[in-house]
PDB file of C-alpha atoms and ligand atoms in Angstrom:
ATOM      1  CA  MET A1170       0.000   0.000   0.000  1.00 68.00           C
ATOM      2  CA  PRO A1171       1.215   3.542  -0.656  1.00 66.00           C
ATOM      3  CA  ASP A1172       2.586   5.481   2.268  1.00 71.00           C
ATOM      4  CA  ARG A1173      -0.127   7.963   3.281  1.00 72.00           C
ATOM      5  CA  ARG A1174       2.533  10.672   3.237  1.00 75.00           C
ATOM      6  CA  THR A1175       2.851  10.354  -0.539  1.00 86.00           C
ATOM      7  CA  LEU A1176      -0.875  11.159  -0.767  1.00 92.00           C
ATOM      8  CA  THR A1177      -0.566  14.228   1.462  1.00 90.00           C
ATOM      9  CA  ALA A1178       0.511  17.573   0.070  1.00 91.00           C
ATOM     10  CA  ASP A1179       4.158  18.400   0.709  1.00 93.00           C
ATOM     11  CA  CYS A1180       4.508  21.965  -0.539  1.00 93.00           C
ATOM     12  CA  THR A1181       8.241  21.963   0.244  1.00 93.00           C
ATOM     13  CA  SER A1182       8.780  19.397  -2.536  1.00 95.00           C
ATOM     14  CA  CYS A1183       6.462  21.054  -5.060  1.00 97.00           C
ATOM     15  CA  PHE A1184       7.112  23.882  -7.505  1.00 97.00           C
ATOM     16  CA  ALA A1185       3.923  25.617  -6.336  1.00 96.00           C
ATOM     17  CA  LEU A1186       2.028  24.061  -9.216  1.00 97.00           C
ATOM     18  CA  CYS A1187      -1.423  24.830  -7.803  1.00 95.00           C
ATOM     19  CA  CYS A1188      -0.442  28.502  -7.447  1.00 96.00           C
ATOM     20  CA  VAL A1189       0.360  28.700 -11.160  1.00 96.00           C
ATOM     21  CA  ALA A1190      -1.447  26.001 -13.104  1.00 94.00           C
ATOM     22  CA  LEU A1191      -4.977  26.656 -11.882  1.00 93.00           C
ATOM     23  CA  THR A1192      -7.520  29.301 -12.877  1.00 93.00           C
ATOM     24  CA  PHE A1193      -8.957  31.570 -10.164  1.00 92.00           C
ATOM     25  CA  THR A1194     -12.234  33.412 -10.511  1.00 93.00           C
ATOM     26  CA  LYS A1195     -12.735  36.411  -8.254  1.00 94.00           C
ATOM     27  CA  SER A1196     -15.226  35.328  -5.611  1.00 92.00           C
ATOM     28  CA  ALA A1197     -15.634  34.772  -1.882  1.00 88.00           C
ATOM     29  CA  ASP A1198     -12.820  32.204  -2.182  1.00 88.00           C
ATOM     30  CA  PHE A1199     -10.343  34.181  -4.301  1.00 93.00           C
ATOM     31  CA  ALA A1200      -9.636  37.896  -4.130  1.00 94.00           C
ATOM     32  CA  ILE A1201      -8.471  38.039  -7.766  1.00 94.00           C
ATOM     33  CA  ASP A1202      -9.015  36.645 -11.237  1.00 94.00           C
ATOM     34  CA  LYS A1203      -6.049  34.620 -12.486  1.00 94.00           C
ATOM     35  CA  ARG A1204      -5.557  32.708 -15.710  1.00 94.00           C
ATOM     36  CA  ALA A1205      -4.203  29.175 -15.776  1.00 93.00           C
ATOM     37  CA  GLY A1206      -0.437  29.320 -16.253  1.00 93.00           C
ATOM     38  CA  ASP A1207      -0.008  32.767 -14.668  1.00 94.00           C
ATOM     39  CA  PRO A1208       1.789  32.682 -11.308  1.00 95.00           C
ATOM     40  CA  CYS A1209      -0.318  34.041  -8.449  1.00 96.00           C
ATOM     41  CA  PRO A1210       1.016  37.517  -7.524  1.00 95.00           C
ATOM     42  CA  ASN A1211       1.454  36.287  -3.944  1.00 96.00           C
ATOM     43  CA  LEU A1212       3.865  33.548  -5.013  1.00 96.00           C
ATOM     44  CA  ARG A1213       7.474  34.165  -3.977  1.00 95.00           C
ATOM     45  CA  SER A1214      10.547  33.217  -5.966  1.00 92.00           C
ATOM     46  CA  ASP A1215      11.193  30.295  -3.586  1.00 93.00           C
ATOM     47  CA  TYR A1216       7.800  28.747  -4.509  1.00 94.00           C
ATOM     48  CA  ARG A1217       6.314  29.660  -1.135  1.00 94.00           C
ATOM     49  CA  CYS A1218       3.215  31.715  -0.515  1.00 95.00           C
ATOM     50  CA  GLY A1219       3.891  35.273   0.636  1.00 95.00           C
ATOM     51  CA  ILE A1220       0.617  35.430   2.597  1.00 95.00           C
ATOM     52  CA  HIS A1221       0.461  31.850   3.884  1.00 91.00           C
ATOM     53  CA  ASP A1222      -0.418  32.930   7.428  1.00 91.00           C
ATOM     54  CA  ARG A1223      -3.069  35.419   6.245  1.00 93.00           C
ATOM     55  CA  LEU A1224      -4.863  33.599   3.423  1.00 92.00           C
ATOM     56  CA  ARG A1225      -8.389  33.926   4.787  1.00 89.00           C
ATOM     57  CA  PRO A1226      -8.227  37.591   5.878  1.00 92.00           C
ATOM     58  CA  LYS A1227      -6.633  38.424   2.530  1.00 94.00           C
ATOM     59  CA  GLY A1228      -9.539  36.833   0.625  1.00 93.00           C
ATOM     60  CA  PHE A1229      -7.854  33.564  -0.426  1.00 93.00           C
ATOM     61  CA  ALA A1230      -9.915  31.067   1.572  1.00 89.00           C
ATOM     62  CA  GLY A1231     -10.030  28.855  -1.523  1.00 89.00           C
ATOM     63  CA  CYS A1232      -6.296  28.187  -1.129  1.00 92.00           C
ATOM     64  CA  THR A1233      -6.842  26.795   2.382  1.00 87.00           C
ATOM     65  CA  GLY A1234      -9.495  24.429   1.002  1.00 82.00           C
ATOM     66  CA  TYR A1235      -7.402  23.004  -1.826  1.00 88.00           C
ATOM     67  CA  ASP A1236      -5.688  19.644  -1.385  1.00 91.00           C
ATOM     68  CA  CYS A1237      -3.648  18.069  -4.176  1.00 95.00           C
ATOM     69  CA  PHE A1238      -3.393  14.650  -2.431  1.00 95.00           C
ATOM     70  CA  GLY A1239       0.371  14.833  -2.959  1.00 96.00           C
ATOM     71  CA  ALA A1240       0.037  15.260  -6.718  1.00 97.00           C
ATOM     72  CA  GLY A1241       2.115  18.446  -6.670  1.00 97.00           C
ATOM     73  CA  GLN A1242       5.255  16.819  -5.330  1.00 97.00           C
ATOM     74  CA  GLN A1243       4.731  13.736  -7.510  1.00 97.00           C
ATOM     75  CA  VAL A1244       4.590  15.809 -10.718  1.00 98.00           C
ATOM     76  CA  SER A1245       7.451  18.055  -9.580  1.00 97.00           C
ATOM     77  CA  GLN A1246       9.861  15.410  -8.336  1.00 97.00           C
ATOM     78  CA  VAL A1247       8.921  12.221 -10.194  1.00 96.00           C
ATOM     79  CA  THR A1248       7.143  13.044 -13.462  1.00 97.00           C
ATOM     80  CA  PHE A1249       9.471  15.960 -14.220  1.00 97.00           C
ATOM     81  CA  GLY A1250      12.482  14.757 -12.272  1.00 96.00           C
ATOM     82  CA  GLY A1251      12.917  17.742  -9.954  1.00 96.00           C
ATOM     83  CA  ARG A1252      13.321  20.406 -12.683  1.00 95.00           C
ATOM     84  CA  SER A1253      10.953  23.305 -12.153  1.00 95.00           C
ATOM     85  CA  TRP A1254       8.946  25.249 -14.716  1.00 95.00           C
ATOM     86  CA  ARG A1255      11.252  28.191 -14.046  1.00 93.00           C
ATOM     87  CA  GLU A1256      14.421  26.179 -14.757  1.00 93.00           C
ATOM     88  CA  ALA A1257      12.917  24.488 -17.794  1.00 93.00           C
ATOM     89  CA  PRO A1258      10.204  26.796 -19.181  1.00 94.00           C
ATOM     90  CA  GLU A1259       9.698  24.521 -22.179  1.00 95.00           C
ATOM     91  CA  THR A1260       8.118  21.948 -19.836  1.00 95.00           C
ATOM     92  CA  ARG A1261       5.697  24.278 -18.119  1.00 94.00           C
ATOM     93  CA  ASP A1262       2.571  23.604 -20.211  1.00 95.00           C
ATOM     94  CA  ARG A1263       2.910  19.862 -19.868  1.00 96.00           C
ATOM     95  CA  MET A1264       3.802  20.117 -16.195  1.00 97.00           C
ATOM     96  CA  PHE A1265       0.721  22.227 -15.490  1.00 96.00           C
ATOM     97  CA  ALA A1266      -1.471  19.881 -17.549  1.00 96.00           C
ATOM     98  CA  ALA A1267      -0.161  16.901 -15.587  1.00 97.00           C
ATOM     99  CA  LEU A1268      -1.235  18.356 -12.215  1.00 97.00           C
ATOM    100  CA  PRO A1269      -5.021  17.770 -12.522  1.00 96.00           C
ATOM    101  CA  VAL A1270      -4.455  14.311 -14.012  1.00 97.00           C
ATOM    102  CA  MET A1271      -2.167  13.321 -11.161  1.00 98.00           C
ATOM    103  CA  ARG A1272      -4.504  14.848  -8.599  1.00 97.00           C
ATOM    104  CA  HIS A1273      -7.374  12.688  -9.846  1.00 97.00           C
ATOM    105  CA  LEU A1274      -5.189   9.574  -9.676  1.00 97.00           C
ATOM    106  CA  HIS A1275      -3.888  10.400  -6.186  1.00 97.00           C
ATOM    107  CA  GLU A1276      -7.428  11.077  -4.993  1.00 96.00           C
ATOM    108  CA  LEU A1277      -8.437   7.616  -6.206  1.00 97.00           C
ATOM    109  CA  LEU A1278      -5.397   6.159  -4.447  1.00 97.00           C
ATOM    110  CA  TRP A1279      -6.428   7.957  -1.254  1.00 95.00           C
ATOM    111  CA  TYR A1280      -9.880   6.344  -1.346  1.00 97.00           C
ATOM    112  CA  LEU A1281      -8.580   2.912  -2.301  1.00 97.00           C
ATOM    113  CA  THR A1282      -5.950   2.986   0.438  1.00 96.00           C
ATOM    114  CA  GLU A1283      -8.583   3.892   2.985  1.00 96.00           C
ATOM    115  CA  ALA A1284     -10.857   1.097   1.741  1.00 97.00           C
ATOM    116  CA  ARG A1285      -7.975  -1.387   1.958  1.00 97.00           C
ATOM    117  CA  SER A1286      -7.226  -0.370   5.563  1.00 95.00           C
ATOM    118  CA  LEU A1287     -10.659  -1.532   6.743  1.00 95.00           C
ATOM    119  CA  ALA A1288     -11.142  -5.064   8.066  1.00 95.00           C
ATOM    120  CA  VAL A1289     -14.767  -5.026   6.964  1.00 95.00           C
ATOM    121  CA  THR A1290     -13.678  -4.896   3.290  1.00 97.00           C
ATOM    122  CA  ARG A1291     -11.827  -8.210   3.615  1.00 97.00           C
ATOM    123  CA  GLU A1292     -13.731  -9.802   0.725  1.00 97.00           C
ATOM    124  CA  ILE A1293     -12.345  -7.237  -1.754  1.00 98.00           C
ATOM    125  CA  HIS A1294      -8.825  -6.806  -0.379  1.00 97.00           C
ATOM    126  CA  ALA A1295      -7.272  -8.649  -3.312  1.00 98.00           C
ATOM    127  CA  ASP A1296      -9.118  -6.462  -5.835  1.00 98.00           C
ATOM    128  CA  LEU A1297      -8.160  -3.330  -3.923  1.00 98.00           C
ATOM    129  CA  ASP A1298      -4.506  -4.415  -3.826  1.00 97.00           C
ATOM    130  CA  ALA A1299      -4.496  -4.973  -7.586  1.00 97.00           C
ATOM    131  CA  GLU A1300      -6.065  -1.585  -8.329  1.00 97.00           C
ATOM    132  CA  ILE A1301      -3.704   0.225  -5.947  1.00 97.00           C
ATOM    133  CA  ALA A1302      -0.661  -1.441  -7.489  1.00 96.00           C
ATOM    134  CA  ASP A1303      -1.753  -0.524 -10.993  1.00 96.00           C
ATOM    135  CA  LEU A1304      -2.445   3.094 -10.058  1.00 96.00           C
ATOM    136  CA  GLU A1305       0.920   3.357  -8.306  1.00 96.00           C
ATOM    137  CA  ARG A1306       2.555   2.066 -11.472  1.00 96.00           C
ATOM    138  CA  VAL A1307       0.902   4.622 -13.761  1.00 95.00           C
ATOM    139  CA  THR A1308       1.518   7.553 -11.415  1.00 96.00           C
ATOM    140  CA  GLY A1309       5.224   6.750 -11.617  1.00 96.00           C
ATOM    141  CA  GLU A1310       5.371   6.850 -15.411  1.00 96.00           C
ATOM    142  CA  ASP A1311       6.781   9.644 -17.558  1.00 96.00           C
ATOM    143  CA  ALA A1312       4.939  12.803 -18.574  1.00 96.00           C
ATOM    144  CA  ASP A1313       3.705  11.455 -21.916  1.00 96.00           C
ATOM    145  CA  ALA A1314       2.162   8.424 -20.243  1.00 96.00           C
ATOM    146  CA  VAL A1315       0.593  10.471 -17.446  1.00 97.00           C
ATOM    147  CA  LEU A1316      -0.931  12.957 -19.882  1.00 97.00           C
ATOM    148  CA  ALA A1317      -2.396  10.100 -21.946  1.00 96.00           C
ATOM    149  CA  ILE A1318      -4.315   8.626 -19.006  1.00 96.00           C
ATOM    150  CA  ASP A1319      -8.098   8.522 -19.374  1.00 96.00           C
ATOM    151  CA  VAL A1320      -9.117   9.743 -15.925  1.00 96.00           C
ATOM    152  CA  ASP A1321     -12.826   9.058 -16.444  1.00 96.00           C
ATOM    153  CA  ALA A1322     -12.086   5.461 -17.385  1.00 96.00           C
ATOM    154  CA  ARG A1323      -9.945   5.082 -14.284  1.00 96.00           C
ATOM    155  CA  ARG A1324     -12.728   6.447 -12.114  1.00 96.00           C
ATOM    156  CA  ALA A1325     -15.223   4.071 -13.665  1.00 97.00           C
ATOM    157  CA  GLN A1326     -12.858   1.180 -12.980  1.00 95.00           C
ATOM    158  CA  VAL A1327     -12.430   2.107  -9.327  1.00 97.00           C
ATOM    159  CA  ASN A1328     -16.010   3.103  -8.503  1.00 97.00           C
ATOM    160  CA  PRO A1329     -17.455  -0.396  -8.001  1.00 97.00           C
ATOM    161  CA  LEU A1330     -14.800  -1.095  -5.349  1.00 98.00           C
ATOM    162  CA  LEU A1331     -15.577   2.153  -3.540  1.00 98.00           C
ATOM    163  CA  ALA A1332     -19.315   1.506  -3.757  1.00 96.00           C
ATOM    164  CA  ARG A1333     -18.853  -1.990  -2.318  1.00 97.00           C
ATOM    165  CA  THR A1334     -16.709  -0.535   0.476  1.00 97.00           C
ATOM    166  CA  SER A1335     -19.500   1.894   1.284  1.00 96.00           C
ATOM    167  CA  GLU A1336     -22.062  -0.908   1.468  1.00 95.00           C
ATOM    168  CA  LEU A1337     -19.899  -3.005   3.752  1.00 95.00           C
ATOM    169  CA  VAL A1338     -19.072  -0.145   6.123  1.00 95.00           C
ATOM    170  CA  ARG A1339     -22.617   1.166   6.360  1.00 94.00           C
ATOM    171  CA  ALA A1340     -24.152  -2.301   6.734  1.00 91.00           C
ATOM    172  CA  ALA A1341     -22.718  -2.452  10.254  1.00 83.00           C
ATOM    173  CA  VAL A1342     -25.089   0.353  11.272  1.00 84.00           C
ATOM    174  CA  GLY A1343     -28.125  -1.596  10.110  1.00 76.00           C
ATOM    175  CA  ARG A1344     -30.235   1.365   9.053  1.00 63.00           C
ATOM    176  CA  LYS A1345     -28.843   2.854   5.850  1.00 71.00           C
ATOM    177  CA  LYS A1346     -30.115   6.232   4.685  1.00 87.00           C
ATOM    178  CA  ASP A1347     -29.428   7.118   1.078  1.00 92.00           C
ATOM    179  CA  ARG A1348     -28.837  10.823   0.433  1.00 95.00           C
ATOM    180  CA  ARG A1349     -26.656  10.394  -2.663  1.00 95.00           C
ATOM    181  CA  GLY A1350     -26.479  13.626  -4.651  1.00 96.00           C
ATOM    182  CA  ALA A1351     -29.096  15.213  -2.385  1.00 96.00           C
ATOM    183  CA  ASP A1352     -29.591  18.964  -2.343  1.00 97.00           C
ATOM    184  CA  LEU A1353     -29.003  19.689   1.332  1.00 97.00           C
ATOM    185  CA  ILE A1354     -27.770  23.246   0.920  1.00 97.00           C
ATOM    186  CA  GLY A1355     -28.411  25.064   4.181  1.00 96.00           C
ATOM    187  CA  ALA A1356     -30.187  21.999   5.614  1.00 97.00           C
ATOM    188  CA  LYS A1357     -30.942  22.002   9.329  1.00 97.00           C
ATOM    189  CA  LEU A1358     -29.312  18.798  10.542  1.00 97.00           C
ATOM    190  CA  ALA A1359     -28.001  19.916  13.918  1.00 97.00           C
ATOM    191  CA  GLY A1360     -27.742  16.995  16.313  1.00 96.00           C
ATOM    192  CA  ALA A1361     -29.144  14.587  13.713  1.00 96.00           C
ATOM    193  CA  ASP A1362     -28.402  10.872  13.811  1.00 95.00           C
ATOM    194  CA  LEU A1363     -26.764  10.412  10.391  1.00 96.00           C
ATOM    195  CA  ARG A1364     -24.827   7.235  11.140  1.00 94.00           C
ATOM    196  CA  GLY A1365     -24.313   5.098   8.067  1.00 94.00           C
ATOM    197  CA  THR A1366     -25.857   7.673   5.718  1.00 96.00           C
ATOM    198  CA  ASN A1367     -24.665   7.678   2.131  1.00 96.00           C
ATOM    199  CA  PHE A1368     -23.873  11.316   1.265  1.00 97.00           C
ATOM    200  CA  ARG A1369     -22.050  10.492  -1.973  1.00 96.00           C
ATOM    201  CA  GLY A1370     -21.926  13.714  -4.023  1.00 96.00           C
ATOM    202  CA  ALA A1371     -24.463  15.440  -1.746  1.00 98.00           C
ATOM    203  CA  TYR A1372     -24.617  19.218  -1.561  1.00 98.00           C
ATOM    204  CA  LEU A1373     -24.157  20.110   2.087  1.00 98.00           C
ATOM    205  CA  ILE A1374     -23.037  23.681   1.444  1.00 96.00           C
ATOM    206  CA  ALA A1375     -23.699  25.833   4.528  1.00 96.00           C
ATOM    207  CA  ALA A1376     -25.681  22.979   6.104  1.00 98.00           C
ATOM    208  CA  ASN A1377     -26.042  23.020   9.865  1.00 98.00           C
ATOM    209  CA  LEU A1378     -24.410  19.780  10.997  1.00 98.00           C
ATOM    210  CA  ARG A1379     -23.572  21.045  14.441  1.00 98.00           C
ATOM    211  CA  ASP A1380     -23.236  18.133  16.904  1.00 98.00           C
ATOM    212  CA  ALA A1381     -24.473  15.728  14.213  1.00 97.00           C
ATOM    213  CA  ASN A1382     -23.543  12.038  14.449  1.00 96.00           C
ATOM    214  CA  LEU A1383     -21.848  10.824  11.280  1.00 96.00           C
ATOM    215  CA  PRO A1384     -19.993   7.606  12.188  1.00 93.00           C
ATOM    216  CA  ARG A1385     -19.830   5.212   9.219  1.00 94.00           C
ATOM    217  CA  ALA A1386     -21.313   7.840   6.916  1.00 96.00           C
ATOM    218  CA  ASP A1387     -19.991   7.844   3.342  1.00 97.00           C
ATOM    219  CA  LEU A1388     -18.935  11.390   2.457  1.00 97.00           C
ATOM    220  CA  ILE A1389     -17.259  10.792  -0.884  1.00 97.00           C
ATOM    221  CA  GLY A1390     -17.508  13.902  -3.030  1.00 95.00           C
ATOM    222  CA  ALA A1391     -19.900  15.649  -0.621  1.00 97.00           C
ATOM    223  CA  ASP A1392     -19.676  19.427  -0.806  1.00 96.00           C
ATOM    224  CA  LEU A1393     -19.118  20.661   2.745  1.00 96.00           C
ATOM    225  CA  ARG A1394     -18.196  24.235   1.932  1.00 93.00           C
ATOM    226  CA  ASP A1395     -19.141  26.498   4.819  1.00 93.00           C
ATOM    227  CA  ALA A1396     -21.028  23.662   6.543  1.00 97.00           C
ATOM    228  CA  ASP A1397     -21.217  24.112  10.302  1.00 98.00           C
ATOM    229  CA  VAL A1398     -19.611  20.951  11.687  1.00 98.00           C
ATOM    230  CA  ARG A1399     -18.838  22.253  15.159  1.00 98.00           C
ATOM    231  CA  GLY A1400     -19.087  19.366  17.585  1.00 97.00           C
ATOM    232  CA  ALA A1401     -19.950  16.909  14.794  1.00 98.00           C
ATOM    233  CA  ASP A1402     -18.714  13.336  15.118  1.00 97.00           C
ATOM    234  CA  PHE A1403     -17.036  11.952  11.982  1.00 96.00           C
ATOM    235  CA  THR A1404     -15.540   8.930  13.759  1.00 90.00           C
ATOM    236  CA  ASP A1405     -15.276   6.005  11.325  1.00 91.00           C
ATOM    237  CA  SER A1406     -16.871   8.022   8.551  1.00 96.00           C
ATOM    238  CA  ILE A1407     -15.397   7.075   5.193  1.00 96.00           C
ATOM    239  CA  PHE A1408     -13.954   8.905   2.206  1.00 97.00           C
ATOM    240  CA  LEU A1409     -13.778  12.246   4.010  1.00 96.00           C
ATOM    241  CA  THR A1410     -10.848  14.286   2.686  1.00 94.00           C
ATOM    242  CA  GLN A1411      -8.720  17.085   4.069  1.00 92.00           C
ATOM    243  CA  SER A1412     -10.069  19.365   1.371  1.00 91.00           C
ATOM    244  CA  GLN A1413     -13.662  18.830   2.520  1.00 95.00           C
ATOM    245  CA  VAL A1414     -12.680  19.371   6.143  1.00 95.00           C
ATOM    246  CA  ASN A1415     -10.742  22.552   5.340  1.00 92.00           C
ATOM    247  CA  ALA A1416     -13.766  23.996   3.563  1.00 91.00           C
ATOM    248  CA  ALA A1417     -16.116  23.398   6.517  1.00 95.00           C
ATOM    249  CA  ARG A1418     -16.446  25.297   9.793  1.00 95.00           C
ATOM    250  CA  GLY A1419     -15.544  23.106  12.745  1.00 97.00           C
ATOM    251  CA  ASP A1420     -14.131  23.565  16.203  1.00 96.00           C
ATOM    252  CA  ALA A1421     -12.104  21.781  18.876  1.00 95.00           C
ATOM    253  CA  ALA A1422     -15.117  19.555  19.628  1.00 96.00           C
ATOM    254  CA  THR A1423     -15.384  18.192  16.056  1.00 97.00           C
ATOM    255  CA  THR A1424     -14.196  14.581  15.964  1.00 96.00           C
ATOM    256  CA  LEU A1425     -12.252  13.706  12.805  1.00 96.00           C
ATOM    257  CA  PRO A1426     -10.945  10.379  11.527  1.00 92.00           C
ATOM    258  CA  PRO A1427      -7.291  10.005  12.588  1.00 89.00           C
ATOM    259  CA  ARG A1428      -5.979  10.307   9.025  1.00 87.00           C
ATOM    260  CA  LEU A1429      -7.127  13.957   8.871  1.00 92.00           C
ATOM    261  CA  THR A1430      -5.778  17.013  10.650  1.00 90.00           C
ATOM    262  CA  ARG A1431      -7.709  19.795  12.304  1.00 93.00           C
ATOM    263  CA  PRO A1432      -7.483  22.950  10.154  1.00 90.00           C
ATOM    264  CA  ASP A1433      -5.686  25.933  11.669  1.00 85.00           C
ATOM    265  CA  HIS A1434      -8.716  28.171  11.176  1.00 83.00           C
ATOM    266  CA  TRP A1435     -11.056  26.013  13.305  1.00 89.00           C
TER     267      TRP A1435
HETATM  268  S1  SF4 B 925      -2.432  33.060  -2.365  1.00 64.70           S
HETATM  269 FE1  SF4 B 925      -0.631  31.861  -1.821  1.00 64.70          FE
HETATM  270  S2  SF4 B 925      -1.374  29.715  -1.689  1.00 64.70           S
HETATM  271 FE2  SF4 B 925      -2.921  30.912  -2.807  1.00 64.70          FE
HETATM  272  S3  SF4 B 925      -2.354  30.647  -4.968  1.00 64.70           S
HETATM  273 FE3  SF4 B 925      -1.399  32.541  -4.276  1.00 64.70          FE
HETATM  274  S4  SF4 B 925       0.666  31.925  -3.645  1.00 64.70           S
HETATM  275 FE4  SF4 B 925      -0.572  30.052  -3.779  1.00 64.70          FE
END
């Protein structure tokens, strides 16, 4: 199985790819418009952010919510062998194009690794191992191979394993609510018993989940931007990512799975 650290952003080993490759649209999350390929004006020459400790007050909350799942350092150090887009400007377009591809693959690896770590998924461990090994192989290939990857096909290949994982985890709760893709924007769910609920792709933007119980809930792809998760219990919830957590509003009483860290702004 991949070391979790390789699926966690290490900005010190990345050429600030997310600060250059991505498009920003001026909004509540970004104080400026920025085209893909243009370095953010806050980016320093050493690839560090000049306002790292003031992102939210400066209007860059979107930067605190972004998580590359370690794709940035993989593209910088492995795919392009440690040569930056400043040292080798001829590589910049391909390097920036490789970031979203690698991010998708690392996100899938994150989910698969989590699924494989669970005893309840024993019946599919061999299939999970095979998929993880194949994804690790392709993420280590050269730029041409990475850029040729059909991400949608990869997702389709992995999805049945993630769906089966969800069934097995939530079955232990007995009562399984299905809120897949539900519009729960601003929903009042404070203190609700949501154990074992399937929130796959649900819109929980600005929902009130204060003190809600979410053990064994499936949160894959759920939009938790600005959701109030103060005091909420995410123990043993599955497929929750750092990016989702960073975008929500929690506090010291929010219980997170051990693989995730409490955001500084909580
Ligand atoms: S504000 Fe900082 S973290 Fe956000 S894109 Fe610009 S340099 Fe990167």
